[in-house]
Coordinates of C-alpha atoms in Angstrom, one line a residue:
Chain A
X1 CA -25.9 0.4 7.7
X2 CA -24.1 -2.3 6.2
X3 CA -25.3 -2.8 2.8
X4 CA -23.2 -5.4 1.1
X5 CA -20.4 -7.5 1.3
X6 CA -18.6 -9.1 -1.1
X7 CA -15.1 -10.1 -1.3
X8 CA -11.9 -8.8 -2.5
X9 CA -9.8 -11.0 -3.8
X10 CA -9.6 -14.6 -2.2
X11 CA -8.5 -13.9 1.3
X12 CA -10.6 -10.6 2.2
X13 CA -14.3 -9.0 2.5
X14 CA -15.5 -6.1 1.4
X15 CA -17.7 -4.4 3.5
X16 CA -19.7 -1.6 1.9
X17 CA -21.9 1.2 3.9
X18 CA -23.5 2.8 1.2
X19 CA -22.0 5.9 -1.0
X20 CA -22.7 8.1 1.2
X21 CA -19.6 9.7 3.3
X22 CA -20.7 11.8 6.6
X23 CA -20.7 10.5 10.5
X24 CA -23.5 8.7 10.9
X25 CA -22.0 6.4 8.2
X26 CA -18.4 6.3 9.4
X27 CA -19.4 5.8 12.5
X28 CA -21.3 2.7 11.6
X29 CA -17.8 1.2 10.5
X30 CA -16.1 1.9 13.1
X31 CA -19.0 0.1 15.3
X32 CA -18.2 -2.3 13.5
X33 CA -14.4 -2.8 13.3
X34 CA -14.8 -2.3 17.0
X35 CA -17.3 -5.0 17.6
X36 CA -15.0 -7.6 15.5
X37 CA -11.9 -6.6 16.7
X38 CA -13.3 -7.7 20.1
X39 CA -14.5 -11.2 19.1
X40 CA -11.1 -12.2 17.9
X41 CA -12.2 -13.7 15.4
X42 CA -10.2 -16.7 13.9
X43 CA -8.1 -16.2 10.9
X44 CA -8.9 -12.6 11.1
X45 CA -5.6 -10.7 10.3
X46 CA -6.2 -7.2 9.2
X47 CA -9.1 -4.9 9.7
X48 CA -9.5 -1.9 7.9
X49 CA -12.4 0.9 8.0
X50 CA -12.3 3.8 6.0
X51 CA -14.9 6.8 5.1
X52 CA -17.7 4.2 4.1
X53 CA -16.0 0.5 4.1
X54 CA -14.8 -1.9 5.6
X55 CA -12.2 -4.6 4.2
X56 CA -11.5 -7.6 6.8
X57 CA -8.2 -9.1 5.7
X58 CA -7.9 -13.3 7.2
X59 CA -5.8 -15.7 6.4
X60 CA -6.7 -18.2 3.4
X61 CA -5.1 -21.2 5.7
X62 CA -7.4 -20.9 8.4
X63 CA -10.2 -19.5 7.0
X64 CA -12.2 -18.2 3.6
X65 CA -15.0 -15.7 2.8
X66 CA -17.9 -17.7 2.9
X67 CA -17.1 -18.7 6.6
X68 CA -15.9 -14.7 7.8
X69 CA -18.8 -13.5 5.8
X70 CA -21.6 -15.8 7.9
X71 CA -19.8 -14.3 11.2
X72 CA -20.2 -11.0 9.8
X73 CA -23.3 -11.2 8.5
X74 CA -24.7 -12.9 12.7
X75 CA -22.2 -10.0 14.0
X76 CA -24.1 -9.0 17.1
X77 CA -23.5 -5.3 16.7
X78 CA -26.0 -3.5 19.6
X79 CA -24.0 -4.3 22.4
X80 CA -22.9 -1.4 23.8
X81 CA -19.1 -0.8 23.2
X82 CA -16.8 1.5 25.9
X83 CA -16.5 4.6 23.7
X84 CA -13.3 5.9 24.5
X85 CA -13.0 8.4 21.9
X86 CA -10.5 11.5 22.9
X87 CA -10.8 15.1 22.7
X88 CA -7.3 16.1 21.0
X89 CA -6.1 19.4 20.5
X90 CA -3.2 19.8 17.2
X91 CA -1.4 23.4 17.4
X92 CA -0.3 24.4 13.8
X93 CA 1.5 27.1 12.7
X94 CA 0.6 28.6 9.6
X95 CA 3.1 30.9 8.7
X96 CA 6.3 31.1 5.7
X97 CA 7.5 28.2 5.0
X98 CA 5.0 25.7 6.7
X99 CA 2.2 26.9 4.7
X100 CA 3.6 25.1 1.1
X101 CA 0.2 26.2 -0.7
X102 CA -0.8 29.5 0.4
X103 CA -0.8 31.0 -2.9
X104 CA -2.6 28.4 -4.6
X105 CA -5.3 28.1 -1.9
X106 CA -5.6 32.0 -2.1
X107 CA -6.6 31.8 -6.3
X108 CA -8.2 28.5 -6.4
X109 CA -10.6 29.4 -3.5
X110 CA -11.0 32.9 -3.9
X111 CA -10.1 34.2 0.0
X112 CA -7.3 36.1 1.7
X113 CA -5.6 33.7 3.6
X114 CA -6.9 35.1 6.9
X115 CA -10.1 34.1 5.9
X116 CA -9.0 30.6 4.8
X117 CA -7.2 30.2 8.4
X118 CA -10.0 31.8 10.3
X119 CA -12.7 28.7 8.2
X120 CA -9.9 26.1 9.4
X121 CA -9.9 26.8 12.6
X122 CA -13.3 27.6 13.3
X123 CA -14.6 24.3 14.0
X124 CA -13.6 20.5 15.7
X125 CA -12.6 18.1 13.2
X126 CA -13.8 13.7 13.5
X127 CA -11.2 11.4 12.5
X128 CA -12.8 9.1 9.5
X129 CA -9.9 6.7 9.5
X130 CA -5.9 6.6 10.1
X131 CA -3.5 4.9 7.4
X132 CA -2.1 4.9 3.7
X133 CA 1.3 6.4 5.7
X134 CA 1.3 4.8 9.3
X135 CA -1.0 7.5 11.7
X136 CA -1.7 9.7 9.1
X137 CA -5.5 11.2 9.8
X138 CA -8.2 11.6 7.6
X139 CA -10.5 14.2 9.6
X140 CA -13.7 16.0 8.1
X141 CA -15.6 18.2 7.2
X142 CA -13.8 20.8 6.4
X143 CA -16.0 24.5 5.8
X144 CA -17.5 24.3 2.2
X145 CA -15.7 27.2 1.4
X146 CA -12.0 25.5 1.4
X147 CA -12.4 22.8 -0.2
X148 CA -10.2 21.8 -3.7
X149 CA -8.9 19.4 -5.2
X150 CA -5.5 17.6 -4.9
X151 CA -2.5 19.0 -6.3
X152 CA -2.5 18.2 -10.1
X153 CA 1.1 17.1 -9.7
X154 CA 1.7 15.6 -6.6
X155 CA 4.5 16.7 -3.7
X156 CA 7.6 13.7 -3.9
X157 CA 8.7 14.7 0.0
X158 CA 5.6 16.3 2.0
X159 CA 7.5 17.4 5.2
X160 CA 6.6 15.4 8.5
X161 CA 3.8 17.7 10.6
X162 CA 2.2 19.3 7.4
X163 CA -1.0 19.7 7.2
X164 CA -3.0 19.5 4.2
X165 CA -6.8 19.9 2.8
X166 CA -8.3 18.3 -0.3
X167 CA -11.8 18.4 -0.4
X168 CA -13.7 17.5 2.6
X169 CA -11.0 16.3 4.1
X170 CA -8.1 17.3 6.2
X171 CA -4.7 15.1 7.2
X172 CA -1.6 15.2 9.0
X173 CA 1.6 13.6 7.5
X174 CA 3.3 11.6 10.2
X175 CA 6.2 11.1 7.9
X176 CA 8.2 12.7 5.1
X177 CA 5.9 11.4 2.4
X178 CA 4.9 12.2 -1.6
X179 CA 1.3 13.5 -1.6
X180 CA -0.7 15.8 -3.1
X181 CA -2.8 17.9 -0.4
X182 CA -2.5 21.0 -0.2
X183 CA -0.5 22.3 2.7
X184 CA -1.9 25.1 4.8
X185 CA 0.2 25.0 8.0
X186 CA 2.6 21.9 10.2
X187 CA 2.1 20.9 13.2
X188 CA 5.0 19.8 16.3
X189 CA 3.2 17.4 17.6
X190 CA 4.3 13.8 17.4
X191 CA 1.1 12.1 15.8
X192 CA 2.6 8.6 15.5
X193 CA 5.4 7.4 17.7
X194 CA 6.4 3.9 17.2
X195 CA 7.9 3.8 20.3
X196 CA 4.2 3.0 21.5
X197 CA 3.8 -0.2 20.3
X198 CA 0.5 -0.5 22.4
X199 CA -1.1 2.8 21.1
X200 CA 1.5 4.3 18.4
X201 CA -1.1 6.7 16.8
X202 CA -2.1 9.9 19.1
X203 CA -5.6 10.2 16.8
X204 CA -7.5 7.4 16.0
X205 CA -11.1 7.2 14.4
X206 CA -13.8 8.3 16.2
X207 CA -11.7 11.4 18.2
X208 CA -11.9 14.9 17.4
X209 CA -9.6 16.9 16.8
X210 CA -9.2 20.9 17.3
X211 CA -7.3 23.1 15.4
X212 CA -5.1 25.4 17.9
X213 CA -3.1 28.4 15.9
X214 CA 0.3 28.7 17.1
X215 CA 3.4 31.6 16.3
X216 CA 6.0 30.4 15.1
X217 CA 7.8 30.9 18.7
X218 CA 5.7 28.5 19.9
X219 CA 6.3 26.0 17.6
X220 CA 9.8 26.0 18.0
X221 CA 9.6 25.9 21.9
X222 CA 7.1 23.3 21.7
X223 CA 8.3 19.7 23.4
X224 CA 7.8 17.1 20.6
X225 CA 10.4 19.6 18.6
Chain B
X1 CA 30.1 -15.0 25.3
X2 CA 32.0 -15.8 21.9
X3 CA 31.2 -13.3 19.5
X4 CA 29.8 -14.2 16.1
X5 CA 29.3 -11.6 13.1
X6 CA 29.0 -11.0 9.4
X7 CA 30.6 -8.0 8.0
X8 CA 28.7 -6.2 5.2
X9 CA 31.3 -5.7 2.5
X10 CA 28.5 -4.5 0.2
X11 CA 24.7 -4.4 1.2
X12 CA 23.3 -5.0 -2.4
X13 CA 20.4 -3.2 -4.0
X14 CA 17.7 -3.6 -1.2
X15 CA 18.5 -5.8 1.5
X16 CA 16.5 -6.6 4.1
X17 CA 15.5 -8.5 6.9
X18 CA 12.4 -9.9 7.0
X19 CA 9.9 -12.6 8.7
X20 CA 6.5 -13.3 8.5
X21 CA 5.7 -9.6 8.9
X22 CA 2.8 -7.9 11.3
X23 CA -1.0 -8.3 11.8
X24 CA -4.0 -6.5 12.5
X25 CA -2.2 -3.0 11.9
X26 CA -3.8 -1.4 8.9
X27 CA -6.4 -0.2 10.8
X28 CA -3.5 2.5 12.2
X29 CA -1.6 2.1 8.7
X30 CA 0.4 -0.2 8.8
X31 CA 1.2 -2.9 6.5
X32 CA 2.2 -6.5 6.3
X33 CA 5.9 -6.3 5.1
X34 CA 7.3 -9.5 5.6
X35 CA 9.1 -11.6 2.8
X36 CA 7.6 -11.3 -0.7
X37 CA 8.2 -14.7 -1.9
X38 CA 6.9 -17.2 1.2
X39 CA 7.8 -20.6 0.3
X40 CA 11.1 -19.8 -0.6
X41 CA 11.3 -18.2 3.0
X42 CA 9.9 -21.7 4.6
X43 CA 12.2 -23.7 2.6
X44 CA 15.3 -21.7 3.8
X45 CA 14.6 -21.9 7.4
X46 CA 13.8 -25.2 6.9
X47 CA 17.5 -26.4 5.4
X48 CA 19.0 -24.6 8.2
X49 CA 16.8 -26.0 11.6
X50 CA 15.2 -22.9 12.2
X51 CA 12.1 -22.3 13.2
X52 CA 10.0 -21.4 10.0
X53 CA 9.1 -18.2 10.5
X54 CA 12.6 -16.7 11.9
X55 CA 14.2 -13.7 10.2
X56 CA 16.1 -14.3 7.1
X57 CA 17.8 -11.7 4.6
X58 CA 16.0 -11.0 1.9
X59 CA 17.5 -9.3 -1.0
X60 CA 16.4 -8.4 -4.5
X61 CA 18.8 -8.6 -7.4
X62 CA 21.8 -8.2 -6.5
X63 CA 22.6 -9.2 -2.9
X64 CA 25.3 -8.5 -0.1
X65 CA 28.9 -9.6 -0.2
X66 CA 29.6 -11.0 3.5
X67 CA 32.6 -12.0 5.9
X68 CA 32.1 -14.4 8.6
X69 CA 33.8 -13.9 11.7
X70 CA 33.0 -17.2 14.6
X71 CA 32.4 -20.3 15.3
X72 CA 31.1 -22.7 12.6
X73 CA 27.5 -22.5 11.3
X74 CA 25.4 -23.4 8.4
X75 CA 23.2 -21.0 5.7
X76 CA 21.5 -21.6 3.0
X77 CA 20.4 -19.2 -0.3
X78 CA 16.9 -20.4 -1.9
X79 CA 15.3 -18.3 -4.8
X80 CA 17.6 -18.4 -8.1
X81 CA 20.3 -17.2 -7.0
X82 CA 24.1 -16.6 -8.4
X83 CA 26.1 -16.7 -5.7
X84 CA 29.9 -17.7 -4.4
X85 CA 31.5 -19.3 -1.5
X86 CA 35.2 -18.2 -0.5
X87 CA 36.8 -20.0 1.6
X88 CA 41.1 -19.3 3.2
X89 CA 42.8 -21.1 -0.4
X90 CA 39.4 -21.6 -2.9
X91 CA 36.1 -20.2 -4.0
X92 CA 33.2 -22.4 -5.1
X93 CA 29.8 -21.6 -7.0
X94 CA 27.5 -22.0 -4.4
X95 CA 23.7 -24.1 -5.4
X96 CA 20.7 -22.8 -4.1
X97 CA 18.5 -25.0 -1.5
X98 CA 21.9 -26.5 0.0
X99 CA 23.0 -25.7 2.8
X100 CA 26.7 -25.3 3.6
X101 CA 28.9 -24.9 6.6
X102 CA 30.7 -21.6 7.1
X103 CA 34.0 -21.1 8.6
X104 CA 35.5 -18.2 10.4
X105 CA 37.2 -15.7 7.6
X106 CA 34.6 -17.2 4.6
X107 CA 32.9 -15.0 2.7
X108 CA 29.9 -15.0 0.3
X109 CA 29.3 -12.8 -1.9
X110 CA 26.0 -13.0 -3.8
X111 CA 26.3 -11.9 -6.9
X112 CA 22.6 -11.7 -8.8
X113 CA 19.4 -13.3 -8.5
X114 CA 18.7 -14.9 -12.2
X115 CA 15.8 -13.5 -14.0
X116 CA 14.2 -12.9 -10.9
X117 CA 14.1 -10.7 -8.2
X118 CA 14.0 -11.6 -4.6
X119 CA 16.0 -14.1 -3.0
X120 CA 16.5 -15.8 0.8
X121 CA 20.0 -15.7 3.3
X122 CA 19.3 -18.0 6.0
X123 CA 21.8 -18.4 8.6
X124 CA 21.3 -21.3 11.3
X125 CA 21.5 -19.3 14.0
X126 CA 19.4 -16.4 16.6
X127 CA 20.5 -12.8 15.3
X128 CA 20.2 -10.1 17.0
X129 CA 17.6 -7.9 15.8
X130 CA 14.8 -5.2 17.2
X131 CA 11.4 -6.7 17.0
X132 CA 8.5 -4.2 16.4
X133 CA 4.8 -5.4 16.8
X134 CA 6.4 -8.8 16.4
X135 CA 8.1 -8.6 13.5
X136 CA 11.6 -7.8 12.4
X137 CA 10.7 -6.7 8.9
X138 CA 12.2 -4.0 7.8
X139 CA 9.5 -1.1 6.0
X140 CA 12.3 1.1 4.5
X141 CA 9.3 3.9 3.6
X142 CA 7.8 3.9 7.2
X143 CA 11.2 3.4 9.1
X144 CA 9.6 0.5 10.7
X145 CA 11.7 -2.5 11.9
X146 CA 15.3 -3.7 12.6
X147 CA 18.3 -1.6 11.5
X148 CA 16.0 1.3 12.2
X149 CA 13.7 0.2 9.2
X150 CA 16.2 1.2 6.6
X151 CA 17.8 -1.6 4.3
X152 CA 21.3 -3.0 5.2
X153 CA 24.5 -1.1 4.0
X154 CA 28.2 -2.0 3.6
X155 CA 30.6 -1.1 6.9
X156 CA 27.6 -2.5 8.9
X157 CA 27.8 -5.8 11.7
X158 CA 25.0 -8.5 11.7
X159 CA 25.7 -9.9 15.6
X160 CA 24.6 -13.4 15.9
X161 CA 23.1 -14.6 19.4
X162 CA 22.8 -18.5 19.9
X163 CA 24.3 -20.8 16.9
X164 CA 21.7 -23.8 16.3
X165 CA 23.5 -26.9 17.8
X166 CA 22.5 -29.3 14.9
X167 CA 24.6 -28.6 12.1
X168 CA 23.7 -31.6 10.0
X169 CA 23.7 -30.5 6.1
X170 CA 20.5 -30.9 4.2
X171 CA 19.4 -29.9 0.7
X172 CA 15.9 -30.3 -1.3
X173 CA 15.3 -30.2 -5.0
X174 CA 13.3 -27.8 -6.4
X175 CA 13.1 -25.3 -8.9
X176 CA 11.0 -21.9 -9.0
X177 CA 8.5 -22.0 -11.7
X178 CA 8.1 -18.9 -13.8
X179 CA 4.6 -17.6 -14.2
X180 CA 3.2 -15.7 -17.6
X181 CA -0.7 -15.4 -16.6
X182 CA -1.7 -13.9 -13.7
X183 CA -4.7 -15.4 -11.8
X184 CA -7.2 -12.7 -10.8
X185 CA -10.4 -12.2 -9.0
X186 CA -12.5 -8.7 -10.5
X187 CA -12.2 -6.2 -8.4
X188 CA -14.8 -4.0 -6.8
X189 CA -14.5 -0.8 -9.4
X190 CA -14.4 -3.1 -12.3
X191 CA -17.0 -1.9 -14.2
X192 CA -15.5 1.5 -13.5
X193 CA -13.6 1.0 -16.7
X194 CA -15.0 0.1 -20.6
X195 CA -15.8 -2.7 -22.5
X196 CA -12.5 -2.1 -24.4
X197 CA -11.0 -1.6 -21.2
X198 CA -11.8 -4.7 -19.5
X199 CA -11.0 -6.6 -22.6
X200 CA -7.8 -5.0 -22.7
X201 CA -7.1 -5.9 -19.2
X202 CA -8.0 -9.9 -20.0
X203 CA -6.6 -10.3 -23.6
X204 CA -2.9 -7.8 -23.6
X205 CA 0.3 -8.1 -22.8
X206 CA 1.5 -6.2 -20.1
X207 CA 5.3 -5.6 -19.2
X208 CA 6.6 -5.0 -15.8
X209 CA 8.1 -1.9 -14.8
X210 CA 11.7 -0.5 -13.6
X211 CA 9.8 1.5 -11.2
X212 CA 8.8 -1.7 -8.7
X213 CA 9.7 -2.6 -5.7
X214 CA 8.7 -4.0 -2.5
X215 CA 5.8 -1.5 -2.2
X216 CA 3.7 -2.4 -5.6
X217 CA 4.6 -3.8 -9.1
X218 CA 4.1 -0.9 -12.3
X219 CA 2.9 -2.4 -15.4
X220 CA 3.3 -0.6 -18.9
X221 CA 1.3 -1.3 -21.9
X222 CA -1.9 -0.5 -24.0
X223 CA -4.2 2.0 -21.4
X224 CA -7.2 0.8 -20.0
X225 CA -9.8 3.2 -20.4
X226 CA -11.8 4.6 -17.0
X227 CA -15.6 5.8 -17.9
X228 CA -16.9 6.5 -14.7
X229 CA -14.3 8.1 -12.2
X230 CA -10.0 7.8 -11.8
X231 CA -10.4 8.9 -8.4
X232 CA -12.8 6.7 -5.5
X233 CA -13.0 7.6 -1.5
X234 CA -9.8 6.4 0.0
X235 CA -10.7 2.4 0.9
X236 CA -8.8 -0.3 2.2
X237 CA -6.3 -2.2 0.2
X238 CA -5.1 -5.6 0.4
X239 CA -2.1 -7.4 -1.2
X240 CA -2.5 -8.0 -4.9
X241 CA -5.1 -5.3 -5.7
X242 CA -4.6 -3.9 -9.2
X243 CA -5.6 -0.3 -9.3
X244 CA -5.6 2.0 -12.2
X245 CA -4.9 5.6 -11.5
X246 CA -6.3 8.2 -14.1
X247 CA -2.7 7.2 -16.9
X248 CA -4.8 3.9 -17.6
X249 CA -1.2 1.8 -16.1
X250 CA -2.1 -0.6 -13.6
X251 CA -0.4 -0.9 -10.4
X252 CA -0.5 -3.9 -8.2
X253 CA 0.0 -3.7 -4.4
X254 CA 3.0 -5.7 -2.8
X255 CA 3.7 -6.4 0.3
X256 CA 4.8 -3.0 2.0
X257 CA 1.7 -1.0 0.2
X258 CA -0.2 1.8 1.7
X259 CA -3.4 0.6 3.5
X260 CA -5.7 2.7 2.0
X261 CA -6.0 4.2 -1.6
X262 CA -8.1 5.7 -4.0
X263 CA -7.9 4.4 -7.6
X264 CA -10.6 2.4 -9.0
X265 CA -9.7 -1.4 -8.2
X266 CA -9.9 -3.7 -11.7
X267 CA -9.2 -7.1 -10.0
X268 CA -7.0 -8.8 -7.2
X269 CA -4.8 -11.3 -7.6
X270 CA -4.9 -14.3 -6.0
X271 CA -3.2 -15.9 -2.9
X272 CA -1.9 -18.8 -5.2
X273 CA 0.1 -16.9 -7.7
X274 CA 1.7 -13.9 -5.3
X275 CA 5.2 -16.1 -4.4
X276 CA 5.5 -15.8 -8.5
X277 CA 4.2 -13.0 -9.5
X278 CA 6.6 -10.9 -6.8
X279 CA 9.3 -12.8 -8.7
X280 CA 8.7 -11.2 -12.3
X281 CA 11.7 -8.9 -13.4
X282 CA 11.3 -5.9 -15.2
X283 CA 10.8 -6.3 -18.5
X284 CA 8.7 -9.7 -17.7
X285 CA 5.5 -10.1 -20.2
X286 CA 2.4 -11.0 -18.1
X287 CA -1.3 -11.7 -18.9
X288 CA -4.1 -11.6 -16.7
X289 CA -6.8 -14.0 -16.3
X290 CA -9.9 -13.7 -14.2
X291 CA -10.9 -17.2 -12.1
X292 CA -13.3 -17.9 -10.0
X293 CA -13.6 -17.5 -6.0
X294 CA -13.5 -21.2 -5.7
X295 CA -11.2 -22.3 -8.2
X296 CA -8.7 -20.0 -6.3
X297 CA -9.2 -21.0 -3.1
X298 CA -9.2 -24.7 -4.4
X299 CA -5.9 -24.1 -6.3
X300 CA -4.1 -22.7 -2.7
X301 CA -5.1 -25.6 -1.0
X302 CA -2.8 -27.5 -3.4
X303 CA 0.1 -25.0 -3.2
X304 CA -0.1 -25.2 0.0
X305 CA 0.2 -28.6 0.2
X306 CA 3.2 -28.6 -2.4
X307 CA 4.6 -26.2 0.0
X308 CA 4.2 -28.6 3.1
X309 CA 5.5 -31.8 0.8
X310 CA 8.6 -29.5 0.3
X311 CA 9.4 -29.2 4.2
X312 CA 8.7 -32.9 4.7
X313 CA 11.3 -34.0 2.4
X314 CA 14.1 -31.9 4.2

């Protein structure tokens, strides 16, 4: 539920769920963000939900936060909303080269990396939220048995397609980017393509996402390559 | 059709088209973009007759060198800005917030911006650009924009479509204010950090650092001490949160940030101050000092009717 809002700053809301970061709670802010995004609502200009927030962005010419917070706080969120949440499937190869931190994830958890691999790919992932890099996924939970923390020193170039872990968490990076998860595998497939101005990112929150392992024959043969 | 260009002799340190940037996209990680400083963006289209929110150049310290190849047109430089004009037989120092005629064969060449760091190209005419979500802006980190989001480089062409048929020259006096405190809201995490902290934070100097750009300004100076936790679940940002990551430096986010983080947020700054505080060079002092809600969104009002006194005297 949402607990609180205050504001950020002079020109947004914050939005808080509570502290706690599972599905039931993300999917309340995505109800949410979905729910205002349909009202249109004046001098709204950026919405953005993550694990357990919310942070409405508007614009301080047209509006301000007492006004954005009253519609907020009369949202009518009940009505039903057309769920069209996708079932996505993300092959990743796993071997040399594409698996940056295999060593590391090998000490620091304690597992062959078979076992590490078989955990990853032994369940669906749900997409939390999209962003900091343009379409990059935060999906969860990952088996309590893989997760770690970030690199202590991050990555300056994470290639495009890898695919990292920290924590609960899992991500894709849709660019070249620095970052500091640790890299288990890359995938081929295009995750954002800003050729799609209408719908650029292939996962958005709510979807799940399965983990497909792929040779590294079929990631070179694979289209988006 | 004629055909109407600017040669890029030298493309500068980072320059850029921009405009008023895009909307509603973080939710898919996307930011703003769009010119750092606005008014000085408003006032440029506004000398030339363009609509306000058309593309302009934006560069940051040192700027292009360009040759114009056409028919006759009018541009203007706003920010403060070094720059000169050279014409077939002489070369003149050029003045910000006038606009001037170009010829075929001139050339400007902008040399620095003066103890600042962005300034505004206006050209009084449609260029031809790629629009994505609306927006030409250029985001060099997410290859998002015109000129295949990457900043503009010497050997390249800027085509020009349609030449604005009023080529009356105008000019407005003003000069860009420096700032030295920083107006800021608390932020969400800010009792993440200790009572020493947080004093540090409102009583210090800070100095910007080398390492800024259009993505977030790096401050250096005493360490402001975290007690509960340097890391918080990845959240939303906006433009203008400070975060400070586990080195006790804070970082403030510009306008091409990344749309989510997770460093404890100490305060935003507010809408008022971020046209000067994108203009602080490295090496700037700055304070910080926390206002209220209202007396920030009272204080925009009235830069925002400077701002509109500005383009009604042009």
């Amino acid at each position: 539920m949402l607990k609180n809002i205050s504001n950020l700053g002079d020109a947004a809301l914050y939005c808080d769920f509570g502290i706690q970061v599972n599905k039931a709670t993300n999917l309340e802010v995505i109800k949410y963000f979905n729910t205002i995004r349909e009202k249109k609502i004046k001098g709204i200009n950026n919405l953005t939900p993550s694990y357990n927030k919310l942070i409405i962005s508007f614009d301080l010419r047209v509006t301000n936060f007492s006004e954005i917070k009253n519609k907020v706080e009369n949202l009518d969120t009940t009505i039903e909303q057309n769920k069209n949440n996708k079932k996505i499937e993300v092959p990743v190869c796993c071997e040399e080269n594409f698996a940056l931190d295999k060593s590391r994830l090998e000490k620091k958890l304690n597992l062959s990396y078979q076992e590490i691999l078989t955990k990853f790919f032994d369940k669906d992932y749900f997409c939390y939220m999209t962003g900091f890099i343009a379409g990059m996924p935060f999906l969860g939970d990952i088996d309590e048995n893989l997760r770690t923390q970030r690199l202590e020193t991050p990555r300056v170039k994470v290639p495009q397609g890898s695919v990292g872990i920290t924590e609960q968490f899992a991500n894709i990076y849709t660019f070249d980017s620095p970052g500091g998860w640790n890299i288990i595998g890359n995938t081929p497939l295009k995750v954002f393509d800003d050729s799609k101005e209408r719908d650029p990112n292939l996962i958005n929150p709510g979807d799940t996402i399965i983990f497909k392992k792929i040779s590294r024959q079929e990631y070179e043969s694979s289209n988006d390559k | 059709m004629t055909s109407n260009y600017f040669e890029i002799l030298r493309g500068g340190v980072n320059t850029t088209f921009q405009d008023k940037g895009r909307e509603n996209l973080y939710h898919i990680g996307i930011p703003f973009s769009g010119v750092m400083d606005n008014r000085n963006f408003l006032l440029a289209n506004k000398l030339v007759g363009n609509h306000l929110t058309a593309p302009v150049i934006e560069f940051a310290y040192q700027g292009p060198h360009l040759r114009y190849t056409g028919d006759q047109l009018n541009f203007v430089i706003t920010g403060d800005v070094i720059f000169k004009i050279k014409k077939k037989d002489y070369e003149i120092d050029g003045d910000c917030y006038h606009s001037y005629h170009l010829e075929n064969g001139d050339e400007i060449n902008i040399i620095s911006t003066n103890k600042s760091v962005y300034g505004y190209f206006a050209i009084g005419s449609e260029i031809d650009l790629k629009f994505q979500w609306n927006s030409c802006s250029i985001n060099t980190k997410a290859n998002i924009g015109s000129n295949n989001g990457k900043k503009l480089d010497s050997g390249q062409k800027i085509n020009l479509l349609k030449i604005n048929s009023d080529k009356t020259l105008k000019k407005v006096n003003y000069i860009n204010s420096k700032i030295e405190n920083i107006r800021v809201i608390k932020g969400t995490n800010f009792d993440y950090f200790s009572d020493e902290g947080k004093k540090i934070f409102f009583e210090k100097e800070f100095i910007v650092s080398k390492l800024s750009d259009r993505m977030g300004m790096r401050l250096e100076g005493p360490k402001i001490e975290n007690i509960i936790n340097t890391n918080i679940k990845s959240e939303g940002l906006v433009k203008g949160v400070i975060q400070v990551p586990a080195d006790g430096n804070p970082i403030i986010m510009l306008s091409d940030h990344g749309t989510v983080g997770g460093y404890p947020k100490i305060g935003v700054v507010v809408s008022v101050d971020y046209d000067r505080l994108v203009q602080l060079a490295p090496g700037s002092k700055v304070k910080f000092q926390e206002i209220e809600l209202s007396d920030a969104e009272t204080l925009f009002k009235l830069y925002e009717m400077e701002t509109k006194n500005l383009l009604n005297q042009i």
